[in-house]
Amino acid sequence: MAKKPVQLDAKGYRKYGMRDAVAYAAGDLGCNMSFALKGTMAIFWTQFMRMPSVLYAGLLILVQVWDAINDPLIGSIIDNDKRTNYKRGKFLAYIWLGSIGLLVAGAACFIPWVKDATDVIKGIVFVSGYILWDAFYTIANVPYGSLLSLISSDPADRASLSAWRSIGSMVGNMVPMVLLPMLIYDANNNILGERVFFVALLMGAFGFLCFQFMIRNTVIRVEENVQCNEEQEKFNVIKAMGNFLKNRPAVGATVAAMGMFIGMQGSATAVTVMFQSYFKNVSISGLVSMFSMIPIVVFTPLARKMVVKYGKKELATFGSICSVIATALLVVAPISPDGKGILIYILCQLIYALGMGIYSTVSWSMMGDAIDYNEWKNGSREEGTVYSLHSFFRKLAQGMGPSLALIIMAALGYSEVNAGNQLFSVALNMRYLVAFLYLFAAVMQFIGLGLIYNLDKKTLEKMNTELAERHTAQQ
Amino acid sequence: MKKLIAIALIAVMVLGMAACGSVNESEVSILWSGDGIVHVPNSLINAMERAMYIENVDYTHYGANGDQSVQTAQALEALNAGCSALVVELVDSTAAQEIVDAAKAKNVPVVFFNCEVDEAVVSGYEKAACVISDPASIGEVQGTQIFEAIASEKKKVYSFNKDIDRNKDGKVTYLGIGDVATTIETLNTSLIENGLPALESVTEGADASYIAGLIAVDGETSKDNAQLTTAEGASVEMIIVANDAAAKDVLVALQAQGFNSNKLKTHCIPVYTFGNDFDYKAYVLESMPAAPYALDTQVETEIDALNDWWKVNADVESWKAANATICSLYSVDWADLDEFLYTTTDVIGAGRLAGTTMVDFDAIAAAVAESVANLVTGKPVAEQIAKIPYTTN
């Protein structure tokens, strides 16, 4: 049978289609094969390795500070890399490099055999493993995020890529989320540390395969180095940071993302402890989270049409309002530690997930638009730096969230010695801590998207029109 | 957008008010025989907090510290203060009538729990109830637990032959310590019904000292299970103990033979016991090697101080600091002591015990909370004396 001829666009590239979307989704799936385990780290290191919670919280801040420094460094390395002899382009080359390291780097965060060592040794092992994982994750993830604005310049295509990235992220989160609690906890809701290590190795291998699929099926259609009419200025990180802070869309999208990470990532450990000690059934925690993914699954196919009709900012703001309502309900609803309480919790999560789903399907394309905004206002895209600064603040939030939450948990009575069987009074505190952390996340999202992000539908159209005119004039 | 926000806020407010309206405003007094303070997760008091929360019952704990006169005074004081119900874990069961009479005079429900109360005392007041563990269920529950473990291993033929039937003679031979007749009867009935051979006893009427006379036989290779055999060659493949005090003696004896120390998986005989009040802290201190006379005196003083301290504090970090001297005296790492801190159920995973039958704290607490919620709201209880079966780890 004759092979179907590849359809080409006006510039001679393979026409954008499902293959690009699925490939891009595979990239986030690959990223999440190691990232998804991050939520298990606090439980692993405090309950299994018996590292004091406050020590772990302190070390986490330390590694996150390094993480945050690490990101813009890698971003500027990529931006300053002007070599043009990469077979598939420099971004894909860096992703390939990162994927090699992530084969084993994820497991390096869960070394169980120093369980009986001193806290100093455990601390060194934790920090070393985390830095190793973080380095390779950043090398893969930073260029991956920038890739969205390079695969296509069409806003509808970018919205589609963002939506499919969310699918990849969702699958990459959902599968471990559902399966991990069933695999790594015993009948008494205590974590089985040795198993976590081997599961991490398996996930690293699968992630590598996902990255390879992505690399082989991605076409770069936008110039990686934009030429401007005026003389190109020397790259300046401080100035780039200044431009970033003046970039309202970037700041708004970042505030929303920071809120999401402080709240959701911060609550991850508290959610696990809540299922261990409040509901006394940690093995279903993944299934409950899966239910809450249903709205995202339902909404994602509709994302592109709804963006065209209503606009990204408008949609995302509506989503954040849904999240605020849902999380306020989480606080006040009578969520008792039994089946009835779990049902109410799931209902609140469904509404919350609807809001999150709406936001997450457009969140990455919002950063793509923010990069365009940079070019519109300042004349240079600096996509590597803008995205890496966005990642910098996200990482900061990702680190601050779990650390702050763990410190609050310790203050509320969480004892790592009690492992999966905390006092009921502590379990009750965790139930409310989870609710308030989610509420905080939702409020931050609303502030970022509704009040700071200023690229509504009309402004976005104007920006894209003017940028297209500039690019045409340059040619 | 503004309208949307306003509607959302109103919806949250209405739901919040609805949630507040469902909270039970009754004040119940829970009188404990001990100190009435929640120390550890695996405890009846912790289970009671959870159960009361589920039933939406507001409560206050009171502790008698083992003094019935204090507890009776607390009951009278609570009744005079207008409590809506008394929940009592009696120090002395003979005090039940006095408390019932006082509660009856105030038309206040009283629920006894975890203590034997004369049936006539409870049935003499329609708003009285009693929730206790059912001693008749102990043997049945333990026998069922052991059967399920054997049957489970039997499905994985390899592990049954390796870990249960250590001498591969097709049957399981056990050592019974104390009165385990009901356990064996229940167990053997289930085994026979399922086509498995009944357990056979290696001896009758033995205590833990019998273990010292057994002969330890290593496996053919380092990965094969070791055995403990009698002089006649019978292998002790399982030990079933009537209570956790005896289980402590059994573990001490086994560990003296190099078994059940969780160091070598090949040297682990399944031990099933009853009870989860085992004071493992004391066990650890007793099983430490003998020290010079001067150190013995110092250690004895330390132990007394620790025992007094333990009554009012259960903070692990403080315990570690308090034990630092003893740890250094005997060169015992904290990591080893840490495993002995709590109850029987916490050492099961470490391999020292295969299983325990114990009081079902959650079920007792749930039954008490339900009885209180019903009696306070004028509803009858299903039965005035509820007997809760024991459970397993």
Coordinates of N, CA, C and O in Angstrom, one line a residue, chain A residues 150-243:
Chain A
L150 N 7.8 27.3 19.6 CA 8.6 27.0 18.4 C 8.0 26.0 17.5 O 8.4 25.9 16.3
I151 N 7.0 25.2 18.0 CA 6.4 24.2 17.2 C 5.4 24.9 16.2 O 5.3 24.5 15.0
S152 N 4.7 25.9 16.7 CA 3.8 26.6 15.8 C 3.6 28.0 16.3 O 3.7 28.3 17.6
S153 N 3.4 29.0 15.4 CA 3.1 30.3 15.8 C 1.6 30.6 15.8 O 1.2 31.7 16.3
D154 N 0.8 29.6 15.4 CA -0.6 29.8 15.3 C -1.2 29.7 16.7 O -1.0 28.7 17.4
P155 N -2.0 30.7 17.1 CA -2.6 30.7 18.5 C -3.4 29.4 18.8 O -3.4 28.9 19.9
A156 N -4.2 29.0 17.8 CA -5.1 27.8 18.0 C -4.2 26.6 18.1 O -4.5 25.7 19.0
D157 N -3.1 26.5 17.3 CA -2.2 25.4 17.5 C -1.5 25.4 18.8 O -1.4 24.3 19.5
R158 N -1.2 26.6 19.3 CA -0.5 26.6 20.6 C -1.5 26.2 21.7 O -1.1 25.6 22.7
A159 N -2.8 26.6 21.6 CA -3.8 26.2 22.5 C -3.9 24.7 22.5 O -4.1 24.1 23.6
S160 N -3.9 24.1 21.3 CA -4.0 22.7 21.2 C -2.8 22.0 21.9 O -2.9 21.0 22.6
L161 N -1.6 22.6 21.7 CA -0.4 22.0 22.3 C -0.4 22.1 23.8 O -0.1 21.2 24.5
S162 N -0.9 23.2 24.3 CA -1.1 23.4 25.7 C -2.0 22.4 26.3 O -1.8 21.8 27.3
A163 N -3.2 22.2 25.5 CA -4.1 21.2 26.0 C -3.6 19.8 26.0 O -3.7 19.0 27.0
W164 N -2.8 19.5 25.0 CA -2.3 18.1 24.9 C -1.1 17.9 25.9 O -0.9 16.8 26.4
R165 N -0.4 19.0 26.2 CA 0.6 19.0 27.2 C -0.1 18.6 28.5 O 0.4 17.8 29.3
S166 N -1.2 19.2 28.8 CA -2.0 18.9 30.0 C -2.4 17.4 30.0 O -2.4 16.8 31.1
I167 N -2.7 16.9 28.9 CA -3.1 15.5 28.8 C -1.9 14.6 29.2 O -2.0 13.7 30.0
G168 N -0.8 15.0 28.6 CA 0.5 14.2 28.9 C 0.8 14.4 30.4 O 1.1 13.4 31.1
S169 N 0.6 15.6 30.9 CA 0.9 15.8 32.3 C -0.1 15.0 33.2 O 0.2 14.4 34.2
M170 N -1.4 15.0 32.7 CA -2.4 14.4 33.5 C -2.2 12.9 33.5 O -2.2 12.2 34.6
V171 N -1.8 12.3 32.4 CA -1.6 10.8 32.4 C -0.3 10.5 33.2 O -0.3 9.6 34.0
G172 N 0.7 11.4 33.0 CA 1.9 11.2 33.8 C 1.7 11.4 35.3 O 2.5 10.8 36.0
N173 N 0.7 12.1 35.6 CA 0.4 12.3 37.1 C -0.6 11.2 37.5 O -0.4 10.6 38.6
M174 N -1.6 10.9 36.7 CA -2.7 10.0 37.1 C -2.2 8.6 37.3 O -2.6 8.0 38.3
V175 N -1.5 8.1 36.3 CA -1.1 6.7 36.5 C -0.2 6.4 37.7 O -0.6 5.5 38.5
P176 N 0.8 7.2 38.0 CA 1.5 7.0 39.2 C 0.6 7.3 40.4 O 0.7 6.6 41.5
M177 N -0.2 8.3 40.3 CA -1.1 8.7 41.4 C -2.0 7.6 41.8 O -2.2 7.4 43.0
V178 N -2.5 6.8 40.9 CA -3.4 5.7 41.2 C -2.7 4.5 41.6 O -3.0 3.9 42.6
L179 N -1.6 4.2 40.9 CA -0.9 2.9 41.1 C 0.0 3.0 42.3 O 0.1 2.0 43.1
L180 N 0.7 4.1 42.5 CA 1.7 4.2 43.5 C 1.2 3.8 44.9 O 1.8 3.0 45.6
P181 N 0.1 4.4 45.4 CA -0.4 4.1 46.7 C -0.7 2.7 46.9 O -0.6 2.1 48.0
M182 N -1.1 2.0 45.8 CA -1.4 0.6 45.9 C -0.2 -0.3 46.1 O -0.2 -1.4 46.6
L183 N 0.9 0.3 45.5 CA 2.2 -0.5 45.5 C 3.1 -0.3 46.7 O 3.8 -1.2 47.1
I184 N 3.1 1.0 47.2 CA 4.2 1.4 48.1 C 3.8 1.5 49.5 O 4.5 1.9 50.4
Y185 N 2.5 1.1 49.9 CA 2.1 1.2 51.3 C 1.6 -0.2 51.7 O 1.1 -1.0 50.9
D186 N 1.8 -0.5 53.0 CA 1.4 -1.8 53.5 C 0.0 -1.8 54.0 O -0.7 -0.7 53.9
A187 N -0.5 -2.9 54.6 CA -1.9 -2.9 55.1 C -2.1 -1.9 56.2 O -3.3 -1.6 56.5
N188 N -1.1 -1.5 56.9 CA -1.2 -0.6 58.0 C -1.0 0.9 57.6 O -0.7 1.7 58.4
N189 N -1.0 1.1 56.3 CA -0.9 2.4 55.7 C 0.6 3.0 55.9 O 0.8 4.2 55.8
N190 N 1.6 2.1 56.1 CA 2.9 2.6 56.2 C 3.7 2.4 54.9 O 3.4 1.4 54.2
I191 N 4.6 3.3 54.6 CA 5.3 3.2 53.3 C 6.4 2.2 53.3 O 7.0 1.9 54.3
L192 N 6.5 1.5 52.1 CA 7.5 0.4 51.9 C 8.7 1.1 51.1 O 8.6 1.1 49.9
G193 N 9.7 1.5 51.8 CA 10.7 2.3 51.2 C 11.5 1.7 50.1 O 11.8 2.3 49.1
E194 N 11.8 0.4 50.3 CA 12.6 -0.3 49.2 C 11.9 -0.3 47.9 O 12.5 -0.2 46.8
R195 N 10.6 -0.6 48.0 CA 9.8 -0.6 46.8 C 9.8 0.7 46.0 O 9.8 0.7 44.8
V196 N 9.8 1.8 46.7 CA 9.8 3.1 46.1 C 11.0 3.2 45.2 O 10.8 3.7 44.0
F197 N 12.1 2.8 45.6 CA 13.4 2.9 44.8 C 13.2 2.2 43.5 O 13.5 2.7 42.4
F198 N 12.7 0.9 43.5 CA 12.6 0.2 42.3 C 11.5 0.7 41.4 O 11.6 0.7 40.2
V199 N 10.5 1.2 42.0 CA 9.4 1.8 41.2 C 9.9 3.0 40.4 O 9.6 3.3 39.3
A200 N 10.8 3.8 41.1 CA 11.4 5.0 40.5 C 12.3 4.6 39.3 O 12.3 5.3 38.3
L201 N 13.0 3.5 39.4 CA 13.8 3.1 38.3 C 13.0 2.7 37.1 O 13.3 3.1 36.0
L202 N 11.9 2.0 37.4 CA 11.0 1.6 36.3 C 10.4 2.8 35.6 O 10.3 2.9 34.4
M203 N 10.0 3.8 36.4 CA 9.4 5.0 35.9 C 10.4 5.8 35.1 O 10.1 6.4 34.0
G204 N 11.7 5.8 35.5 CA 12.7 6.5 34.7 C 12.9 5.9 33.3 O 13.0 6.6 32.4
A205 N 12.8 4.6 33.3 CA 13.0 3.9 32.0 C 11.8 4.2 31.1 O 12.0 4.5 29.9
F206 N 10.6 4.2 31.6 CA 9.4 4.6 30.8 C 9.5 6.0 30.3 O 9.2 6.3 29.2
G207 N 9.9 6.9 31.2 CA 10.1 8.3 30.9 C 11.0 8.5 29.7 O 10.8 9.3 28.8
F208 N 12.1 7.8 29.7 CA 13.1 7.9 28.6 C 12.5 7.5 27.3 O 12.7 8.2 26.3
L209 N 11.7 6.5 27.3 CA 11.0 6.1 26.1 C 10.1 7.2 25.6 O 10.0 7.4 24.3
C210 N 9.4 7.8 26.5 CA 8.5 8.9 26.1 C 9.2 10.1 25.5 O 8.8 10.6 24.5
F211 N 10.4 10.4 26.1 CA 11.2 11.5 25.5 C 11.7 11.2 24.1 O 11.6 12.0 23.2
Q212 N 12.1 9.9 23.9 CA 12.6 9.5 22.6 C 11.5 9.7 21.5 O 11.7 10.1 20.4
F213 N 10.2 9.3 21.9 CA 9.1 9.4 21.0 C 8.9 10.8 20.6 O 8.6 11.2 19.5
M214 N 8.9 11.7 21.7 CA 8.7 13.1 21.4 C 9.7 13.7 20.5 O 9.4 14.4 19.5
I215 N 11.0 13.4 20.8 CA 12.1 14.0 20.0 C 12.0 13.6 18.5 O 12.2 14.4 17.6
R216 N 11.6 12.3 18.3 CA 11.6 11.9 16.9 C 10.3 12.3 16.1 O 10.3 12.2 14.9
N217 N 9.3 12.9 16.8 CA 8.1 13.3 16.1 C 7.8 14.8 16.2 O 6.7 15.2 15.9
T218 N 8.8 15.6 16.6 CA 8.6 17.0 16.8 C 9.3 17.8 15.6 O 10.4 17.5 15.3
V219 N 8.6 18.7 15.1 CA 9.1 19.6 14.0 C 9.2 21.0 14.5 O 8.2 21.5 15.0
I220 N 10.3 21.7 14.4 CA 10.5 23.1 14.8 C 10.1 23.9 13.6 O 10.7 23.9 12.6
R221 N 9.0 24.7 13.7 CA 8.5 25.5 12.6 C 8.8 27.0 12.8 O 8.6 27.8 11.8
V222 N 9.2 27.5 14.0 CA 9.5 28.9 14.2 C 10.9 29.0 14.4 O 11.6 28.2 15.0
E223 N 11.5 30.1 13.9 CA 12.9 30.4 14.0 C 13.3 30.4 15.5 O 12.7 31.1 16.3
E224 N 14.4 29.7 15.8 CA 14.8 29.6 17.2 C 15.5 30.9 17.7 O 15.5 31.3 18.8
N225 N 16.1 31.7 16.7 CA 16.7 33.0 17.1 C 16.0 34.1 16.3 O 16.2 34.1 15.1
V226 N 15.2 34.9 16.9 CA 14.5 35.9 16.2 C 15.4 37.1 15.9 O 16.3 37.5 16.7
Q227 N 15.4 37.5 14.6 CA 16.2 38.7 14.1 C 15.3 39.9 14.2 O 14.2 40.0 13.8
C228 N 15.8 40.9 14.9 CA 15.1 42.2 15.0 C 15.8 43.2 14.1 O 17.0 43.1 13.8
N229 N 15.0 44.3 13.7 CA 15.6 45.3 12.9 C 16.8 46.0 13.5 O 17.8 46.2 12.9
E230 N 16.5 46.4 14.8 CA 17.6 47.2 15.5 C 18.7 46.2 15.8 O 18.5 45.0 15.9
E231 N 19.9 46.8 16.1 CA 21.0 46.0 16.4 C 20.7 45.2 17.6 O 20.2 45.7 18.6
Q232 N 21.1 44.0 17.5 CA 20.8 43.1 18.7 C 21.7 43.4 19.9 O 22.9 43.4 19.7
E233 N 21.0 43.6 21.0 CA 21.8 43.9 22.2 C 22.5 42.7 22.7 O 22.0 41.6 22.5
K234 N 23.5 42.9 23.5 CA 24.2 41.8 24.2 C 23.2 41.2 25.2 O 22.4 42.0 25.8
F235 N 23.2 39.9 25.4 CA 22.3 39.3 26.4 C 22.6 39.7 27.8 O 23.7 39.7 28.2
N236 N 21.6 40.2 28.5 CA 21.8 40.7 29.9 C 20.8 40.1 30.8 O 19.6 40.3 30.7
V237 N 21.3 39.2 31.8 CA 20.3 38.5 32.7 C 19.6 39.5 33.6 O 18.3 39.3 33.8
I238 N 20.2 40.5 34.1 CA 19.6 41.4 35.0 C 18.5 42.2 34.2 O 17.3 42.3 34.7
K239 N 18.8 42.6 33.0 CA 17.8 43.3 32.2 C 16.6 42.4 31.9 O 15.5 42.8 31.9
A240 N 17.0 41.1 31.6 CA 16.0 40.1 31.3 C 15.0 40.0 32.5 O 13.8 39.9 32.3
M241 N 15.6 39.9 33.7 CA 14.8 39.8 34.9 C 13.9 41.0 35.0 O 12.7 40.9 35.4
G242 N 14.4 42.2 34.7 CA 13.7 43.4 34.8 C 12.5 43.4 33.8 O 11.4 43.8 34.2
N243 N 12.8 43.0 32.6 CA 11.8 42.9 31.6 C 10.7 41.9 32.0 O 9.5 42.1 31.8

